[in-house]
mmCIF file with all atom_site columns, C-alpha atoms in Angstrom:
data_model
loop_
_atom_site.group_PDB
_atom_site.id
_atom_site.type_symbol
_atom_site.label_atom_id
_atom_site.label_alt_id
_atom_site.label_comp_id
_atom_site.label_asym_id
_atom_site.label_entity_id
_atom_site.label_seq_id
_atom_site.pdbx_PDB_ins_code
_atom_site.Cartn_x
_atom_site.Cartn_y
_atom_site.Cartn_z
_atom_site.occupancy
_atom_site.B_iso_or_equiv
_atom_site.pdbx_formal_charge
_atom_site.auth_seq_id
_atom_site.auth_comp_id
_atom_site.auth_asym_id
_atom_site.auth_atom_id
_atom_site.pdbx_PDB_model_num
ATOM 1   C CA . MET A 1 1   ? 207.871 -181.552 7.255  1.00 0.00 ? 99  MET A CA 1
ATOM 2   C CA . LYS A 1 2   ? 205.348 -178.783 8.407  1.00 0.00 ? 100 LYS A CA 1
ATOM 3   C CA . LEU A 1 3   ? 203.989 -175.572 6.890  1.00 0.00 ? 101 LEU A CA 1
ATOM 4   C CA . PHE A 1 4   ? 202.563 -172.506 8.657  1.00 0.00 ? 102 PHE A CA 1
ATOM 5   C CA . LEU A 1 5   ? 201.012 -170.029 6.720  1.00 0.00 ? 103 LEU A CA 1
ATOM 6   C CA . LEU A 1 6   ? 199.742 -167.358 8.446  1.00 0.00 ? 104 LEU A CA 1
ATOM 7   C CA . ARG A 1 7   ? 198.204 -164.383 7.515  1.00 0.00 ? 105 ARG A CA 1
ATOM 8   C CA . HIS A 1 8   ? 198.676 -161.078 8.878  1.00 0.00 ? 106 HIS A CA 1
ATOM 9   C CA . ALA A 1 9   ? 196.651 -159.855 11.995 1.00 0.00 ? 107 ALA A CA 1
ATOM 10  C CA . GLU A 1 10  ? 194.177 -157.469 12.107 1.00 0.00 ? 108 GLU A CA 1
ATOM 11  C CA . ALA A 1 11  ? 195.583 -154.299 10.327 1.00 0.00 ? 109 ALA A CA 1
ATOM 12  C CA . GLU A 1 12  ? 194.609 -150.075 10.351 1.00 0.00 ? 110 GLU A CA 1
ATOM 13  C CA . PHE A 1 13  ? 193.964 -148.660 6.956  1.00 0.00 ? 111 PHE A CA 1
ATOM 14  C CA . GLY A 1 14  ? 196.405 -147.047 4.739  1.00 0.00 ? 112 GLY A CA 1
ATOM 15  C CA . SER A 1 15  ? 196.105 -145.397 1.403  1.00 0.00 ? 113 SER A CA 1
ATOM 16  C CA . GLY A 1 16  ? 198.387 -145.205 -1.619 1.00 0.00 ? 114 GLY A CA 1
ATOM 17  C CA . PRO A 1 17  ? 201.656 -147.738 -2.066 1.00 0.00 ? 115 PRO A CA 1
ATOM 18  C CA . GLU A 1 18  ? 203.250 -146.090 0.958  1.00 0.00 ? 116 GLU A CA 1
ATOM 19  C CA . GLY A 1 19  ? 200.366 -146.375 3.013  1.00 0.00 ? 117 GLY A CA 1
ATOM 20  C CA . ASP A 1 20  ? 200.165 -149.572 2.726  1.00 0.00 ? 118 ASP A CA 1
ATOM 21  C CA . ILE A 1 21  ? 203.313 -151.241 3.880  1.00 0.00 ? 119 ILE A CA 1
ATOM 22  C CA . SER A 1 22  ? 203.642 -148.705 6.551  1.00 0.00 ? 120 SER A CA 1
ATOM 23  C CA . ARG A 1 23  ? 199.677 -150.255 7.901  1.00 0.00 ? 121 ARG A CA 1
ATOM 24  C CA . GLU A 1 24  ? 200.329 -150.900 11.773 1.00 0.00 ? 122 GLU A CA 1
ATOM 25  C CA . LEU A 1 25  ? 198.390 -153.349 13.643 1.00 0.00 ? 123 LEU A CA 1
ATOM 26  C CA . THR A 1 26  ? 195.655 -152.276 15.462 1.00 0.00 ? 124 THR A CA 1
ATOM 27  C CA . ILE A 1 27  ? 194.743 -153.633 18.921 1.00 0.00 ? 125 ILE A CA 1
ATOM 28  C CA . ARG A 1 28  ? 192.212 -155.944 17.611 1.00 0.00 ? 126 ARG A CA 1
ATOM 29  C CA . GLY A 1 29  ? 195.248 -157.631 15.426 1.00 0.00 ? 127 GLY A CA 1
ATOM 30  C CA . GLN A 1 30  ? 197.760 -157.208 18.498 1.00 0.00 ? 128 GLN A CA 1
ATOM 31  C CA . THR A 1 31  ? 195.043 -159.135 20.548 1.00 0.00 ? 129 THR A CA 1
ATOM 32  C CA . GLN A 1 32  ? 194.626 -161.766 17.638 1.00 0.00 ? 130 GLN A CA 1
ATOM 33  C CA . ILE A 1 33  ? 198.543 -162.467 17.579 1.00 0.00 ? 131 ILE A CA 1
ATOM 34  C CA . SER A 1 34  ? 199.140 -162.780 20.765 1.00 0.00 ? 132 SER A CA 1
ATOM 35  C CA . ARG A 1 35  ? 196.045 -165.268 21.261 1.00 0.00 ? 133 ARG A CA 1
ATOM 36  C CA . LEU A 1 36  ? 197.506 -167.646 18.415 1.00 0.00 ? 134 LEU A CA 1
ATOM 37  C CA . ALA A 1 37  ? 200.594 -167.331 19.927 1.00 0.00 ? 135 ALA A CA 1
ATOM 38  C CA . LEU A 1 38  ? 199.798 -168.673 23.249 1.00 0.00 ? 136 LEU A CA 1
ATOM 39  C CA . LEU A 1 39  ? 197.575 -171.149 21.776 1.00 0.00 ? 137 LEU A CA 1
ATOM 40  C CA . LEU A 1 40  ? 201.331 -172.496 19.801 1.00 0.00 ? 138 LEU A CA 1
ATOM 41  C CA . LYS A 1 41  ? 203.172 -171.937 22.801 1.00 0.00 ? 139 LYS A CA 1
ATOM 42  C CA . LYS A 1 42  ? 200.387 -174.378 24.494 1.00 0.00 ? 140 LYS A CA 1
ATOM 43  C CA . ASP A 1 43  ? 200.909 -177.115 22.054 1.00 0.00 ? 141 ASP A CA 1
ATOM 44  C CA . GLN A 1 44  ? 204.763 -176.356 22.216 1.00 0.00 ? 142 GLN A CA 1
ATOM 45  C CA . ILE A 1 45  ? 204.985 -175.327 18.731 1.00 0.00 ? 143 ILE A CA 1
ATOM 46  C CA . ARG A 1 46  ? 208.511 -174.784 17.652 1.00 0.00 ? 144 ARG A CA 1
ATOM 47  C CA . PHE A 1 47  ? 209.576 -172.399 14.277 1.00 0.00 ? 145 PHE A CA 1
ATOM 48  C CA . ASP A 1 48  ? 212.917 -173.876 12.739 1.00 0.00 ? 146 ASP A CA 1
ATOM 49  C CA . LEU A 1 49  ? 212.468 -170.770 9.799  1.00 0.00 ? 147 LEU A CA 1
ATOM 50  C CA . ILE A 1 50  ? 210.321 -167.478 9.454  1.00 0.00 ? 148 ILE A CA 1
ATOM 51  C CA . LEU A 1 51  ? 209.927 -166.579 6.996  1.00 0.00 ? 149 LEU A CA 1
ATOM 52  C CA . SER A 1 52  ? 208.091 -162.954 6.978  1.00 0.00 ? 150 SER A CA 1
ATOM 53  C CA . SER A 1 53  ? 207.061 -160.524 4.443  1.00 0.00 ? 151 SER A CA 1
ATOM 54  C CA . ASN A 1 54  ? 208.666 -156.938 5.742  1.00 0.00 ? 152 ASN A CA 1
ATOM 55  C CA . ALA A 1 55  ? 205.242 -154.744 5.414  1.00 0.00 ? 153 ALA A CA 1
ATOM 56  C CA . LYS A 1 56  ? 205.016 -153.192 9.072  1.00 0.00 ? 154 LYS A CA 1
ATOM 57  C CA . ARG A 1 57  ? 201.786 -155.552 9.912  1.00 0.00 ? 155 ARG A CA 1
ATOM 58  C CA . THR A 1 58  ? 203.522 -158.679 9.098  1.00 0.00 ? 156 THR A CA 1
ATOM 59  C CA . LYS A 1 59  ? 206.749 -158.209 11.090 1.00 0.00 ? 157 LYS A CA 1
ATOM 60  C CA . GLN A 1 60  ? 204.778 -156.805 14.235 1.00 0.00 ? 158 GLN A CA 1
ATOM 61  C CA . SER A 1 61  ? 202.336 -160.067 13.659 1.00 0.00 ? 159 SER A CA 1
ATOM 62  C CA . THR A 1 62  ? 206.088 -161.728 13.146 1.00 0.00 ? 160 THR A CA 1
ATOM 63  C CA . GLU A 1 63  ? 207.382 -159.887 15.958 1.00 0.00 ? 161 GLU A CA 1
ATOM 64  C CA . ILE A 1 64  ? 204.459 -161.337 18.547 1.00 0.00 ? 162 ILE A CA 1
ATOM 65  C CA . LEU A 1 65  ? 204.679 -164.783 17.625 1.00 0.00 ? 163 LEU A CA 1
ATOM 66  C CA . THR A 1 66  ? 208.753 -164.600 18.027 1.00 0.00 ? 164 THR A CA 1
ATOM 67  C CA . HIS A 1 67  ? 208.588 -163.136 22.395 1.00 0.00 ? 165 HIS A CA 1
ATOM 68  C CA . SER A 1 68  ? 206.489 -166.006 23.209 1.00 0.00 ? 166 SER A CA 1
ATOM 69  C CA . LEU A 1 69  ? 207.510 -169.109 20.695 1.00 0.00 ? 167 LEU A CA 1
ATOM 70  C CA . LEU A 1 70  ? 210.975 -170.612 20.607 1.00 0.00 ? 168 LEU A CA 1
ATOM 71  C CA . VAL A 1 71  ? 212.554 -169.337 16.504 1.00 0.00 ? 169 VAL A CA 1
ATOM 72  C CA . LYS A 1 72  ? 215.885 -170.537 15.297 1.00 0.00 ? 170 LYS A CA 1
ATOM 73  C CA . LYS A 1 73  ? 215.721 -167.792 12.567 1.00 0.00 ? 171 LYS A CA 1
ATOM 74  C CA . THR A 1 74  ? 213.927 -164.895 10.738 1.00 0.00 ? 172 THR A CA 1
ATOM 75  C CA . HIS A 1 75  ? 214.090 -163.341 8.005  1.00 0.00 ? 173 HIS A CA 1
ATOM 76  C CA . PHE A 1 76  ? 212.073 -160.387 6.498  1.00 0.00 ? 174 PHE A CA 1
ATOM 77  C CA . LEU A 1 77  ? 211.619 -160.164 2.649  1.00 0.00 ? 175 LEU A CA 1
ATOM 78  C CA . ARG A 1 78  ? 210.727 -157.548 0.358  1.00 0.00 ? 176 ARG A CA 1
ATOM 79  C CA . GLU A 1 79  ? 210.530 -160.283 -2.131 1.00 0.00 ? 177 GLU A CA 1
ATOM 80  C CA . LEU A 1 80  ? 207.046 -161.301 0.308  1.00 0.00 ? 178 LEU A CA 1
ATOM 81  C CA . TYR A 1 81  ? 205.335 -158.311 -0.133 1.00 0.00 ? 179 TYR A CA 1
ATOM 82  C CA . GLU A 1 82  ? 203.015 -158.242 -3.188 1.00 0.00 ? 180 GLU A CA 1
ATOM 83  C CA . ALA A 1 83  ? 204.288 -161.631 -3.998 1.00 0.00 ? 181 ALA A CA 1
ATOM 84  C CA . ASP A 1 84  ? 201.636 -164.013 -5.803 1.00 0.00 ? 182 ASP A CA 1
ATOM 85  C CA . PRO A 1 85  ? 201.824 -167.387 -4.502 1.00 0.00 ? 183 PRO A CA 1
ATOM 86  C CA . HIS A 1 86  ? 204.152 -168.554 -6.989 1.00 0.00 ? 184 HIS A CA 1
ATOM 87  C CA . GLN A 1 87  ? 206.300 -166.562 -6.070 1.00 0.00 ? 185 GLN A CA 1
ATOM 88  C CA . VAL A 1 88  ? 206.104 -167.798 -2.607 1.00 0.00 ? 186 VAL A CA 1
ATOM 89  C CA . LEU A 1 89  ? 206.235 -171.292 -3.605 1.00 0.00 ? 187 LEU A CA 1
ATOM 90  C CA . THR A 1 90  ? 209.988 -170.131 -5.736 1.00 0.00 ? 188 THR A CA 1
ATOM 91  C CA . ILE A 1 91  ? 210.613 -168.544 -2.358 1.00 0.00 ? 189 ILE A CA 1
ATOM 92  C CA . ILE A 1 92  ? 210.125 -171.659 -0.119 1.00 0.00 ? 190 ILE A CA 1
ATOM 93  C CA . ASN A 1 93  ? 211.362 -173.794 -2.750 1.00 0.00 ? 191 ASN A CA 1
ATOM 94  C CA . LYS A 1 94  ? 215.181 -172.498 -2.643 1.00 0.00 ? 192 LYS A CA 1
ATOM 95  C CA . ILE A 1 95  ? 215.405 -173.389 1.242  1.00 0.00 ? 193 ILE A CA 1
ATOM 96  C CA . ASN A 1 96  ? 218.174 -175.449 1.216  1.00 0.00 ? 194 ASN A CA 1
ATOM 97  C CA . GLU A 1 97  ? 218.915 -175.931 5.168  1.00 0.00 ? 195 GLU A CA 1
ATOM 98  C CA . GLY A 1 98  ? 218.331 -179.417 5.913  1.00 0.00 ? 196 GLY A CA 1
ATOM 99  C CA . ASP A 1 99  ? 217.213 -178.407 9.659  1.00 0.00 ? 197 ASP A CA 1
ATOM 100 C CA . VAL A 1 100 ? 214.057 -176.465 8.676  1.00 0.00 ? 198 VAL A CA 1
ATOM 101 C CA . PHE A 1 101 ? 211.048 -179.510 9.557  1.00 0.00 ? 199 PHE A CA 1
ATOM 102 C CA . ASN A 1 102 ? 208.589 -176.239 10.932 1.00 0.00 ? 200 ASN A CA 1
ATOM 103 C CA . LEU A 1 103 ? 208.644 -173.649 8.349  1.00 0.00 ? 201 LEU A CA 1
ATOM 104 C CA . LEU A 1 104 ? 206.303 -170.367 8.953  1.00 0.00 ? 202 LEU A CA 1
ATOM 105 C CA . VAL A 1 105 ? 205.169 -168.297 6.388  1.00 0.00 ? 203 VAL A CA 1
ATOM 106 C CA . VAL A 1 106 ? 203.950 -164.648 7.103  1.00 0.00 ? 204 VAL A CA 1
ATOM 107 C CA . GLY A 1 107 ? 201.979 -162.941 4.295  1.00 0.00 ? 205 GLY A CA 1
ATOM 108 C CA . HIS A 1 108 ? 199.100 -161.168 3.270  1.00 0.00 ? 206 HIS A CA 1
ATOM 109 C CA . ASN A 1 109 ? 195.872 -162.283 1.251  1.00 0.00 ? 207 ASN A CA 1
ATOM 110 C CA . PRO A 1 110 ? 195.151 -163.561 -1.110 1.00 0.00 ? 208 PRO A CA 1
ATOM 111 C CA . THR A 1 111 ? 198.123 -164.803 -1.319 1.00 0.00 ? 209 THR A CA 1
ATOM 112 C CA . ILE A 1 112 ? 198.530 -167.126 1.355  1.00 0.00 ? 210 ILE A CA 1
ATOM 113 C CA . SER A 1 113 ? 194.337 -168.427 1.041  1.00 0.00 ? 211 SER A CA 1
ATOM 114 C CA . THR A 1 114 ? 194.954 -169.766 -2.600 1.00 0.00 ? 212 THR A CA 1
ATOM 115 C CA . LEU A 1 115 ? 198.512 -171.006 -1.542 1.00 0.00 ? 213 LEU A CA 1
ATOM 116 C CA . ILE A 1 116 ? 197.207 -173.264 0.764  1.00 0.00 ? 214 ILE A CA 1
ATOM 117 C CA . SER A 1 117 ? 194.689 -174.626 -1.281 1.00 0.00 ? 215 SER A CA 1
ATOM 118 C CA . TYR A 1 118 ? 197.500 -175.317 -4.428 1.00 0.00 ? 216 TYR A CA 1
ATOM 119 C CA . LEU A 1 119 ? 199.322 -177.053 -2.073 1.00 0.00 ? 217 LEU A CA 1
ATOM 120 C CA . THR A 1 120 ? 196.901 -178.801 -0.495 1.00 0.00 ? 218 THR A CA 1
ATOM 121 C CA . GLY A 1 121 ? 194.096 -179.621 -2.817 1.00 0.00 ? 219 GLY A CA 1
ATOM 122 C CA . GLU A 1 122 ? 191.336 -178.032 -0.663 1.00 0.00 ? 220 GLU A CA 1
ATOM 123 C CA . GLU A 1 123 ? 188.918 -175.937 -2.043 1.00 0.00 ? 221 GLU A CA 1
ATOM 124 C CA . PHE A 1 124 ? 189.729 -172.299 -1.399 1.00 0.00 ? 222 PHE A CA 1
ATOM 125 C CA . ILE A 1 125 ? 190.139 -171.117 2.244  1.00 0.00 ? 223 ILE A CA 1
ATOM 126 C CA . ASN A 1 126 ? 189.211 -167.584 2.701  1.00 0.00 ? 224 ASN A CA 1
ATOM 127 C CA . LEU A 1 127 ? 192.021 -166.802 5.748  1.00 0.00 ? 225 LEU A CA 1
ATOM 128 C CA . GLN A 1 128 ? 190.964 -164.028 7.727  1.00 0.00 ? 226 GLN A CA 1
ATOM 129 C CA . PRO A 1 129 ? 193.765 -161.932 9.762  1.00 0.00 ? 227 PRO A CA 1
ATOM 130 C CA . GLY A 1 130 ? 195.157 -163.006 11.967 1.00 0.00 ? 228 GLY A CA 1
ATOM 131 C CA . MET A 1 131 ? 194.579 -166.519 10.793 1.00 0.00 ? 229 MET A CA 1
ATOM 132 C CA . MET A 1 132 ? 196.901 -169.923 10.354 1.00 0.00 ? 230 MET A CA 1
ATOM 133 C CA . ALA A 1 133 ? 196.825 -172.911 8.511  1.00 0.00 ? 231 ALA A CA 1
ATOM 134 C CA . LYS A 1 134 ? 198.955 -176.230 9.131  1.00 0.00 ? 232 LYS A CA 1
ATOM 135 C CA . ILE A 1 135 ? 200.367 -178.424 6.825  1.00 0.00 ? 233 ILE A CA 1
ATOM 136 C CA . GLU A 1 136 ? 201.797 -181.638 6.962  1.00 0.00 ? 234 GLU A CA 1
ATOM 137 C CA . ILE A 1 137 ? 203.934 -182.082 3.704  1.00 0.00 ? 235 ILE A CA 1
ATOM 138 C CA . HIS A 1 138 ? 204.479 -184.982 2.232  1.00 0.00 ? 236 HIS A CA 1
ATOM 139 C CA . VAL A 1 139 ? 207.496 -184.739 0.416  1.00 0.00 ? 237 VAL A CA 1
ATOM 140 C CA . ASN A 1 140 ? 211.688 -185.153 1.517  1.00 0.00 ? 238 ASN A CA 1
ATOM 141 C CA . ASN A 1 141 ? 212.264 -181.377 1.112  1.00 0.00 ? 239 ASN A CA 1
ATOM 142 C CA . TRP A 1 142 ? 211.417 -178.186 0.349  1.00 0.00 ? 240 TRP A CA 1
ATOM 143 C CA . LYS A 1 143 ? 212.413 -178.109 -2.978 1.00 0.00 ? 241 LYS A CA 1
ATOM 144 C CA . GLU A 1 144 ? 210.134 -180.911 -4.120 1.00 0.00 ? 242 GLU A CA 1
ATOM 145 C CA . ILE A 1 145 ? 206.639 -178.821 -2.697 1.00 0.00 ? 243 ILE A CA 1
ATOM 146 C CA . GLY A 1 146 ? 204.328 -177.976 -4.912 1.00 0.00 ? 244 GLY A CA 1
ATOM 147 C CA . ARG A 1 147 ? 200.700 -178.459 -6.372 1.00 0.00 ? 245 ARG A CA 1
ATOM 148 C CA . HIS A 1 148 ? 198.768 -181.229 -3.635 1.00 0.00 ? 246 HIS A CA 1
ATOM 149 C CA . THR A 1 149 ? 201.865 -182.286 -1.838 1.00 0.00 ? 247 THR A CA 1
ATOM 150 C CA . GLY A 1 150 ? 200.698 -181.715 1.432  1.00 0.00 ? 248 GLY A CA 1
ATOM 151 C CA . THR A 1 151 ? 197.558 -182.291 3.875  1.00 0.00 ? 249 THR A CA 1
ATOM 152 C CA . LEU A 1 152 ? 195.555 -179.292 5.391  1.00 0.00 ? 250 LEU A CA 1
ATOM 153 C CA . VAL A 1 153 ? 196.089 -180.539 8.923  1.00 0.00 ? 251 VAL A CA 1
ATOM 154 C CA . GLU A 1 154 ? 194.331 -177.808 10.750 1.00 0.00 ? 252 GLU A CA 1
ATOM 155 C CA . ILE A 1 155 ? 193.315 -173.801 10.867 1.00 0.00 ? 253 ILE A CA 1
ATOM 156 C CA . LEU A 1 156 ? 194.696 -171.860 14.122 1.00 0.00 ? 254 LEU A CA 1
ATOM 157 C CA . GLN A 1 157 ? 193.595 -168.544 15.583 1.00 0.00 ? 255 GLN A CA 1
#
């Protein structure tokens, strides 16, 4: 199994809680994700499931990827917006579909970067906007994922 963790691409500045969730990608952010989508397509990466925060910038990042890649299912979850690493892990642990081998989670920092370190035992890696971590998972199902159950394979951008 492979877990991909993506920090949304560069977004506009916003103010206040309503402003933050509504922040859109900048032109540069759109370019970042489009470039990443081409790289993933070239490597023939396919996602069985994408779980994305429902914030505007993560939705836009996800939608750009799904236009270029083969994706079976996509879910936008309010719970991923402002989630801490433990909450994201709990969401991942609830996946009980046996046909999910490549999972992508699209979210926010510092949560995404902290989760990489927790799962892999790597020192803290601060993903910049539009960067993705590819993690090889060493357990048999999503319910068993936890501390040090994965190996960081690469960082993509």
